[in-house]
Short mmCIF file of C-alpha atoms and ligand atoms in Angstrom, two decimals:
data_model
loop_
_atom_site.label_atom_id
_atom_site.label_comp_id
_atom_site.label_asym_id
_atom_site.label_seq_id
_atom_site.Cartn_x
_atom_site.Cartn_y
_atom_site.Cartn_z
CA UNK Q 1 108.05 152.69 -29.68
CA UNK Q 2 105.44 150.33 -31.11
CA UNK Q 3 101.78 150.88 -30.54
CA UNK Q 4 100.16 148.87 -27.68
CA UNK Q 5 97.71 147.47 -30.14
CA UNK Q 6 100.67 145.46 -31.58
CA UNK Q 7 100.83 143.45 -28.37
CA UNK Q 8 99.07 140.12 -28.70
CA UNK Q 9 98.29 137.22 -26.31
CA UNK Q 10 97.56 133.60 -27.13
CA UNK Q 11 97.04 130.59 -25.03
CA UNK Q 12 98.22 127.01 -25.07
CA UNK Q 13 97.46 124.11 -22.82
CA UNK Q 14 100.54 122.91 -20.72
CA UNK Q 15 100.01 119.92 -18.57
CA UNK Q 16 96.21 120.35 -18.68
CA UNK Q 17 96.53 123.99 -17.65
CA UNK Q 18 96.03 127.06 -19.79
CA UNK Q 19 99.22 129.20 -20.24
CA UNK Q 20 99.33 132.62 -21.92
CA UNK Q 21 101.98 133.40 -24.50
CA UNK Q 22 102.74 137.09 -24.85
CA UNK Q 23 104.00 138.75 -28.12
CA UNK Q 24 105.08 142.28 -27.21
CA UNK Q 25 106.88 144.27 -29.98
CA UNK Q 26 106.22 147.52 -28.16
CA UNK Q 27 108.34 148.97 -25.35
CA UNK Q 28 105.61 149.06 -22.76
CA UNK Q 29 106.55 146.88 -19.73
CA UNK Q 30 104.56 143.98 -18.58
CA UNK Q 31 103.41 144.62 -15.03
CA UNK Q 32 101.40 141.39 -14.42
CA UNK Q 33 99.93 138.39 -16.00
CA UNK Q 34 97.12 136.00 -15.09
CA UNK Q 35 95.14 133.12 -16.66
CA UNK Q 36 93.03 135.57 -18.71
CA UNK Q 37 95.33 138.42 -19.73
CA UNK Q 38 98.58 140.21 -19.54
CA UNK Q 39 98.88 143.79 -18.24
CA UNK Q 40 101.23 146.48 -19.60
CA UNK Q 41 101.78 149.95 -18.22
CA UNK Q 42 101.23 152.66 -20.68
CA UNK Q 43 101.77 155.80 -18.55
CA UNK Q 44 101.78 156.90 -15.03
CA UNK Q 45 98.06 156.33 -14.68
CA UNK Q 46 97.02 153.99 -17.55
CA UNK Q 47 97.56 150.31 -18.41
CA UNK Q 48 96.20 147.96 -21.01
CA UNK Q 49 95.18 144.29 -20.17
CA UNK Q 50 95.40 142.20 -23.36
CA UNK Q 51 93.40 138.87 -23.49
CA UNK Q 52 93.68 135.73 -25.42
CA UNK Q 53 89.91 135.59 -25.92
CA UNK Q 54 87.90 138.55 -27.14
CA UNK Q 55 84.91 137.36 -24.88
CA UNK Q 56 87.05 138.05 -21.79
CA UNK Q 57 87.73 141.55 -23.02
CA UNK Q 58 84.12 142.12 -23.56
CA UNK Q 59 83.15 140.87 -20.09
CA UNK Q 60 85.83 142.76 -18.23
CA UNK Q 61 84.96 146.04 -20.12
CA UNK Q 62 81.25 145.47 -19.50
CA UNK Q 63 81.91 145.13 -15.74
CA UNK Q 64 84.20 148.34 -15.70
CA UNK Q 65 81.54 150.26 -17.62
CA UNK Q 66 78.84 149.34 -15.13
CA UNK Q 67 81.23 150.39 -12.36
CA UNK Q 68 82.02 153.77 -13.94
CA UNK Q 69 82.31 156.52 -11.29
CA UNK Q 70 82.56 154.09 -8.41
CA UNK Q 71 85.78 154.86 -6.55
CA UNK Q 72 86.46 151.21 -5.76
CA UNK Q 73 87.04 150.36 -9.42
CA UNK Q 74 89.68 151.32 -11.97
CA UNK Q 75 88.46 153.82 -14.47
CA UNK Q 76 87.83 152.47 -17.92
CA UNK Q 77 89.57 154.38 -20.88
CA UNK Q 78 89.11 152.35 -24.00
CA UNK Q 79 87.91 148.92 -25.21
CA UNK Q 80 89.22 146.80 -28.21
CA UNK Q 81 88.53 143.45 -29.48
CA UNK Q 82 91.12 141.90 -27.36
CA UNK Q 83 92.30 144.65 -24.91
CA UNK Q 84 90.94 147.00 -22.33
CA UNK Q 85 92.68 150.25 -21.40
CA UNK Q 86 92.08 150.94 -17.70
CA UNK Q 87 93.45 153.11 -14.85
CA UNK Q 88 96.74 151.85 -13.66
CA UNK Q 89 96.65 151.50 -9.91
CA UNK Q 90 99.79 152.16 -7.81
CA UNK Q 91 100.39 150.36 -4.57
CA UNK Q 92 100.92 147.01 -3.07
CA UNK Q 93 97.93 144.44 -3.11
CA UNK Q 94 96.20 143.92 0.26
CA UNK Q 95 97.54 140.40 0.62
CA UNK Q 96 101.09 141.64 0.54
CA UNK Q 97 100.25 144.71 2.64
CA UNK Q 98 98.69 142.56 5.39
CA UNK Q 99 101.82 140.25 5.37
CA UNK Q 100 103.88 143.40 6.21
CA UNK Q 101 101.31 145.03 8.51
CA UNK Q 102 99.20 142.40 10.01
CA UNK Q 103 95.60 143.25 11.25
CA UNK Q 104 92.78 144.76 9.43
CA UNK Q 105 92.14 148.39 10.18
CA UNK Q 106 88.54 149.65 10.69
CA UNK Q 107 88.86 151.64 7.44
CA UNK Q 108 89.99 148.62 5.48
CA UNK Q 109 87.01 146.49 7.03
CA UNK Q 110 84.54 149.28 6.00
CA UNK Q 111 85.86 149.61 2.55
CA UNK Q 112 85.79 145.72 2.02
CA UNK Q 113 82.20 145.79 3.07
CA UNK Q 114 81.61 148.78 0.76
CA UNK Q 115 83.25 146.84 -2.15
CA UNK Q 116 81.01 143.73 -1.65
CA UNK Q 117 77.99 146.00 -1.37
CA UNK Q 118 78.82 147.74 -4.71
CA UNK Q 119 79.20 144.41 -6.38
CA UNK Q 120 75.62 143.61 -5.12
CA UNK Q 121 74.22 146.96 -6.33
CA UNK Q 122 75.91 146.43 -9.71
CA UNK Q 123 74.20 143.09 -9.89
CA UNK Q 124 77.51 141.21 -10.46
CA UNK Q 125 76.82 137.44 -10.55
CA UNK Q 126 80.10 136.91 -8.74
CA UNK Q 127 79.98 138.86 -5.45
CA UNK Q 128 83.46 138.05 -4.62
CA UNK Q 129 87.17 139.05 -4.86
CA UNK Q 130 90.30 138.21 -2.97
CA UNK Q 131 92.96 140.28 -1.12
CA UNK Q 132 95.43 139.58 -3.81
CA UNK Q 133 93.16 141.44 -6.42
CA UNK Q 134 92.79 144.46 -4.06
CA UNK Q 135 95.35 147.37 -4.47
CA UNK Q 136 95.99 149.72 -1.48
CA UNK Q 137 96.27 153.04 -3.28
CA UNK Q 138 97.38 156.39 -1.94
CA UNK Q 139 95.69 157.46 1.20
CA UNK Q 140 94.76 153.85 2.08
CA UNK Q 141 92.07 153.73 -0.47
CA UNK Q 142 91.19 150.22 -1.69
CA UNK Q 143 90.54 149.53 -5.44
CA UNK Q 144 89.58 146.07 -6.94
CA UNK Q 145 90.99 144.65 -10.16
CA UNK Q 146 90.22 141.60 -12.33
CA UNK Q 147 86.59 141.72 -13.08
CA UNK Q 148 86.40 139.47 -16.12
CA UNK Q 149 84.41 136.92 -14.23
CA UNK Q 150 82.05 139.51 -12.57
CA UNK Q 151 79.14 138.53 -14.82
CA UNK Q 152 80.17 134.92 -15.73
CA UNK Q 153 80.88 133.27 -12.52
CA UNK Q 154 77.95 132.85 -10.00
CA UNK Q 155 78.79 133.49 -6.33
CA UNK Q 156 76.34 135.05 -3.97
CA UNK Q 157 78.54 135.52 -1.06
CA UNK Q 158 82.30 136.43 -0.93
CA UNK Q 159 83.73 133.10 -0.01
CA UNK Q 160 87.00 133.74 -1.78
CA UNK Q 161 87.41 136.86 0.14
CA UNK Q 162 86.85 134.89 3.29
CA UNK Q 163 89.47 132.38 2.38
CA UNK Q 164 92.04 134.96 1.53
CA UNK Q 165 91.33 137.01 4.67
CA UNK Q 166 91.68 133.79 6.77
CA UNK Q 167 94.99 133.18 5.21
CA UNK Q 168 96.10 136.64 5.82
CA UNK Q 169 94.95 136.38 9.55
CA UNK Q 170 92.20 138.87 9.39
CA UNK Q 171 89.01 137.08 8.88
CA UNK Q 172 87.49 137.66 12.31
CA UNK Q 173 88.36 141.38 12.14
CA UNK Q 174 86.31 141.62 8.94
CA UNK Q 175 83.42 139.32 10.02
CA UNK Q 176 83.06 141.32 13.39
CA UNK Q 177 82.82 144.48 11.46
CA UNK Q 178 80.00 143.14 9.15
CA UNK Q 179 78.19 141.40 12.02
CA UNK Q 180 78.16 144.82 13.78
CA UNK Q 181 77.36 147.13 10.73
CA UNK Q 182 74.98 144.87 8.71
CA UNK Q 183 73.81 142.02 10.93
CA UNK Q 184 71.24 141.13 8.17
CA UNK Q 185 73.95 140.72 5.54
CA UNK Q 186 76.07 138.64 8.04
CA UNK Q 187 73.13 136.38 8.68
CA UNK Q 188 72.67 135.95 4.90
CA UNK Q 189 76.38 134.93 4.47
CA UNK Q 190 76.10 132.48 7.27
CA UNK Q 191 73.02 130.91 5.70
CA UNK Q 192 74.83 130.65 2.36
CA UNK Q 193 77.89 129.10 3.94
CA UNK Q 194 75.68 126.52 5.70
CA UNK Q 195 73.60 125.77 2.63
CA UNK Q 196 76.59 125.67 0.17
CA UNK Q 197 77.89 122.46 -1.42
CA UNK Q 198 81.53 122.10 -2.47
CA UNK Q 199 82.75 124.72 0.03
CA UNK Q 200 84.91 122.41 2.04
CA UNK Q 201 87.78 124.70 1.87
CA UNK Q 202 85.79 127.83 2.79
CA UNK Q 203 85.73 128.80 6.56
CA UNK Q 204 82.51 128.58 8.51
CA UNK Q 205 81.16 131.76 9.89
CA UNK Q 206 80.63 131.88 13.66
CA UNK Q 207 77.40 133.01 15.20
CA UNK Q 208 77.38 136.71 15.76
CA UNK Q 209 77.26 136.08 19.60
CA UNK Q 210 80.42 134.02 19.43
CA UNK Q 211 82.13 136.37 17.12
CA UNK Q 212 81.47 139.58 19.01
CA UNK Q 213 82.27 137.95 22.38
CA UNK Q 214 85.43 136.34 21.00
CA UNK Q 215 86.73 139.52 19.44
CA UNK Q 216 86.31 141.76 22.50
N1 ATP X 301 94.43 148.21 -13.08
C1 ATP X 301 95.61 147.62 -12.78
N2 ATP X 301 96.51 148.51 -12.13
C2 ATP X 301 97.71 147.90 -11.75
N3 ATP X 301 98.07 146.65 -11.92
C3 ATP X 301 97.18 145.83 -12.46
C4 ATP X 301 95.84 146.29 -13.02
N4 ATP X 301 95.20 145.29 -13.54
C5 ATP X 301 95.92 144.16 -13.37
N5 ATP X 301 97.18 144.39 -12.81
C6 ATP X 301 98.32 143.47 -12.61
O1 ATP X 301 98.19 142.41 -13.49
C7 ATP X 301 98.00 141.33 -12.88
C8 ATP X 301 97.13 140.35 -13.73
O2 ATP X 301 95.94 141.03 -13.87
P1 ATP X 301 94.48 140.24 -13.55
O3 ATP X 301 94.42 139.67 -12.29
O4 ATP X 301 93.42 141.15 -13.93
O5 ATP X 301 94.60 139.07 -14.68
P2 ATP X 301 93.72 137.76 -14.87
O6 ATP X 301 94.48 136.99 -15.93
O7 ATP X 301 92.32 138.18 -15.05
O8 ATP X 301 93.92 136.96 -13.52
P3 ATP X 301 93.39 135.57 -13.03
O9 ATP X 301 94.53 134.58 -13.29
O10 ATP X 301 93.20 135.82 -11.66
O11 ATP X 301 92.09 135.33 -13.75
C9 ATP X 301 97.39 141.49 -11.52
O12 ATP X 301 97.74 140.52 -10.60
C10 ATP X 301 98.14 142.89 -11.13
O13 ATP X 301 99.40 142.59 -10.59
MG1 MG X 302 94.17 137.83 -11.48
#
């Protein structure tokens, strides 16, 4: 079996959109691909993400390094010029999970709030994720993948998370939880949504009164 370092990823523009081309002479199976990189499973608990652009590898490894020891993030094992070896996370993503089992549990709501707070503490520029990038691992523990934009994209409130939760039918469950547990943070998010330009597709956040009344 060839070494995973023999895997390479390049990009081309097809119809105005970036598309990745994978060259994989190894036997490691590809488990996912996005716009920035392709992911290959190396063992039961390790995978490698290979990027077309070394800068993306740098930024993803930086984010994972900063998050070292935080249980919501995959462990970082090795960084190369155009790859990052990280913990392979087993389980469905939260989007698929919620499609099967509708409704956000209290534990999930609390963990989502924990994830966002960790991103703030780590001083990520993008305090955001989406349910498709959250893996429900054993024991219902949530972990977030795809951090190549964490220090490159600026977003001070988790608008993409709101959008994905709205699509998954759970936005009010989450907002209610935050309004109860951290009313100051909820007020900040509301303010950011009201101030924000170019947020036409991001749901408006109800006043805490309305939210807490509506949900009970
Ligand atoms: N640590 C991991 N454990 C298990 N699966 C993973 C892991 N990291 C990535 N994947 C899988 O590979 C896919 C692509 O990874 P990722 O989202 O990080 O790539 P990306 O190119 O940065 O994505 P985007 O197009 O959203 O920018 C994921 O959707 C997921 O299915
Ligand atoms: Mg992705």
